[in-house]
């Protein structure tokens, strides 16, 4: 029983790059201001790797962000 008119809220807690949990407070129904991602800088280039339907919906996880920064973007 899936309702196509509802947003894919379950996927909001999944990192769109690695498919693991992103630990996002917003996905857990809490304030996004307390989320770890609110205090991080996400390079624009990392969003180019995110499938369009996930942009603005699901957070990238810290592991992917760290790996991206380590590799110099
Ligand atoms: Zn990830
Ligand atoms: Zn978040």
Coordinates of N, CA and C and ligand atoms in Angstrom, one line a residue:
X1 N 0.8 -1.2 0.0 CA 0.0 0.0 0.0 C 0.9 1.2 0.0
X2 N 1.2 1.7 -1.1 CA 2.0 2.9 -1.2 C 1.2 4.1 -1.8
X3 N 1.3 5.2 -1.3 CA 0.6 6.4 -1.7 C 1.6 7.2 -2.5
X4 N 1.5 7.3 -3.8 CA 2.4 8.0 -4.7 C 2.4 9.5 -4.5
X5 N 1.4 10.0 -3.8 CA 1.3 11.5 -3.6 C 2.1 11.9 -2.4
X6 N 2.5 10.9 -1.6 CA 3.3 11.2 -0.4 C 4.8 11.3 -0.8
X7 N 5.6 12.2 -0.2 CA 7.0 12.2 -0.5 C 7.7 11.0 0.1
X8 N 8.8 10.6 -0.5 CA 9.5 9.4 0.0 C 10.3 9.8 1.3
X9 N 9.5 9.8 2.4 CA 10.1 10.3 3.6 C 11.1 9.4 4.2
X10 N 10.9 8.1 3.9 CA 11.9 7.1 4.4 C 13.3 7.3 3.8
X11 N 13.3 7.8 2.6 CA 14.6 8.0 1.9 C 15.3 9.2 2.4
X12 N 14.6 10.0 3.2 CA 15.3 11.3 3.7 C 16.4 10.9 4.7
X13 N 16.3 9.7 5.3 CA 17.3 9.3 6.3 C 18.4 8.6 5.7
X14 N 18.4 8.4 4.3 CA 19.4 7.6 3.6 C 20.3 8.5 2.8
X15 N 21.6 8.3 2.9 CA 22.5 9.1 2.1 C 22.3 8.7 0.6
X16 N 22.1 9.7 -0.3 CA 21.8 9.3 -1.7 C 23.1 8.9 -2.4
X17 N 24.3 9.0 -1.8 CA 25.5 8.6 -2.4 C 26.0 7.2 -2.0
X18 N 25.8 6.8 -0.8 CA 26.2 5.5 -0.4 C 25.1 4.6 0.1
X19 N 23.9 5.2 0.3 CA 22.8 4.3 0.6 C 22.7 3.9 2.1
X20 N 23.6 4.5 2.9 CA 23.5 4.2 4.3 C 22.9 5.4 5.1
X21 N 22.6 5.1 6.4 CA 22.0 6.2 7.1 C 22.8 7.4 7.2
X22 N 22.2 8.6 7.1 CA 22.9 9.9 7.1 C 22.9 10.6 8.4
X23 N 22.2 10.0 9.4 CA 22.1 10.6 10.7 C 21.5 12.0 10.7
X24 N 20.7 12.3 9.8 CA 20.1 13.6 9.7 C 19.0 13.8 10.7
X25 N 19.1 14.9 11.4 CA 18.0 15.2 12.4 C 16.7 15.5 11.8
X26 N 16.8 16.1 10.6 CA 15.5 16.5 9.9 C 14.8 15.2 9.5
X27 N 15.5 14.2 9.1 CA 14.9 13.0 8.6 C 14.2 12.2 9.8
X28 N 14.8 12.5 11.0 CA 14.2 11.8 12.2 C 13.1 12.6 12.8
X29 N 12.7 13.7 12.1 CA 11.5 14.5 12.6 C 11.9 15.6 13.5
X30 N 13.2 15.8 13.7 CA 13.6 16.8 14.6 C 14.0 18.1 13.8
X31 N 14.4 19.1 14.6 CA 14.8 20.4 13.9 C 16.1 20.2 13.2
X32 N 16.1 20.7 11.9 CA 17.3 20.5 11.1 C 18.4 21.4 11.6
X33 N 18.1 22.4 12.4 CA 19.1 23.3 13.0 C 20.0 22.5 13.9
X34 N 19.6 21.4 14.5 CA 20.4 20.7 15.4 C 21.2 19.6 14.7
X35 N 21.0 19.5 13.4 CA 21.6 18.4 12.6 C 23.1 18.7 12.4
X36 N 23.9 17.7 12.3 CA 25.3 17.9 12.1 C 25.6 18.6 10.8
X37 N 24.7 18.3 9.8 CA 24.9 18.9 8.5 C 24.7 20.4 8.5
X38 N 24.0 20.9 9.5 CA 23.8 22.4 9.5 C 25.1 23.1 9.8
X39 N 26.0 22.5 10.4 CA 27.3 23.1 10.7 C 28.4 22.8 9.8
X40 N 28.0 22.1 8.7 CA 29.0 21.7 7.7 C 28.9 22.5 6.5
X41 N 30.0 22.6 5.7 CA 30.0 23.2 4.4 C 30.0 22.1 3.4
X42 N 29.0 22.1 2.5 CA 28.9 21.1 1.4 C 29.4 21.8 0.1
X43 N 30.4 21.3 -0.5 CA 30.9 21.9 -1.7 C 29.8 21.7 -2.8
X44 N 29.6 22.6 -3.7 CA 28.6 22.6 -4.7 C 28.8 21.3 -5.6
X45 N 30.1 20.9 -5.8 CA 30.4 19.8 -6.7 C 29.8 18.5 -6.2
X46 N 29.6 18.4 -4.8 CA 29.1 17.1 -4.3 C 27.7 16.9 -4.7
X47 N 26.9 18.0 -4.8 CA 25.5 17.9 -5.2 C 25.4 17.4 -6.7
X48 N 26.4 17.6 -7.5 CA 26.4 17.1 -8.8 C 26.4 15.6 -8.9
X49 N 26.8 15.0 -7.8 CA 26.8 13.5 -7.8 C 25.5 12.9 -7.2
X50 N 24.7 13.8 -6.7 CA 23.4 13.4 -6.1 C 22.3 13.3 -7.1
X51 N 21.6 12.2 -7.2 CA 20.5 12.1 -8.2 C 19.5 13.2 -7.9
X52 N 19.0 13.8 -9.0 CA 18.2 15.0 -8.9 C 17.0 14.9 -7.9
X53 N 16.4 13.7 -7.9 CA 15.2 13.6 -7.1 C 15.5 13.6 -5.6
X54 N 16.8 13.5 -5.2 CA 17.2 13.5 -3.8 C 17.7 14.9 -3.3
X55 N 17.9 15.7 -4.3 CA 18.5 17.0 -3.9 C 17.5 17.8 -3.1
X56 N 17.9 18.3 -1.9 CA 17.0 19.1 -1.1 C 16.1 18.2 -0.2
X57 N 16.2 16.9 -0.4 CA 15.3 15.9 0.3 C 16.1 15.1 1.3
X58 N 17.2 14.5 0.8 CA 18.0 13.6 1.6 C 19.4 14.2 1.8
X59 N 19.9 14.2 3.0 CA 21.2 14.7 3.3 C 22.3 13.7 2.9
X60 N 23.4 14.2 2.5 CA 24.6 13.4 2.3 C 25.2 13.1 3.7
X61 N 25.7 11.9 3.8 CA 26.2 11.5 5.1 C 27.6 12.1 5.4
X62 N 28.0 12.1 6.6 CA 29.3 12.7 7.0 C 30.4 12.0 6.3
X63 N 30.3 10.6 6.2 CA 31.4 9.8 5.6 C 31.6 10.2 4.2
X64 N 30.5 10.4 3.5 CA 30.7 10.8 2.1 C 31.2 12.2 1.9
X65 N 30.8 13.1 2.8 CA 31.3 14.5 2.8 C 32.8 14.5 3.1
X66 N 33.2 13.7 4.1 CA 34.6 13.7 4.5 C 35.4 13.1 3.4
X67 N 34.9 12.0 2.8 CA 35.7 11.4 1.7 C 35.8 12.3 0.5
X68 N 34.7 13.1 0.2 CA 34.8 14.0 -0.9 C 35.8 15.1 -0.6
X69 N 35.9 15.6 0.6 CA 36.8 16.6 0.9 C 38.3 16.1 0.9
X70 N 38.4 14.8 1.4 CA 39.7 14.2 1.4 C 40.3 14.0 0.0
X71 N 39.4 13.7 -0.9 CA 39.8 13.5 -2.3 C 40.0 14.8 -3.1
X72 N 39.8 15.9 -2.4 CA 40.0 17.2 -3.0 C 38.9 17.7 -3.8
X73 N 37.7 17.0 -3.7 CA 36.5 17.4 -4.5 C 36.7 16.9 -5.9
Ligands
LIG1 ZN1 27.1 8.5 2.3
LIG2 ZN1 20.6 17.0 7.9

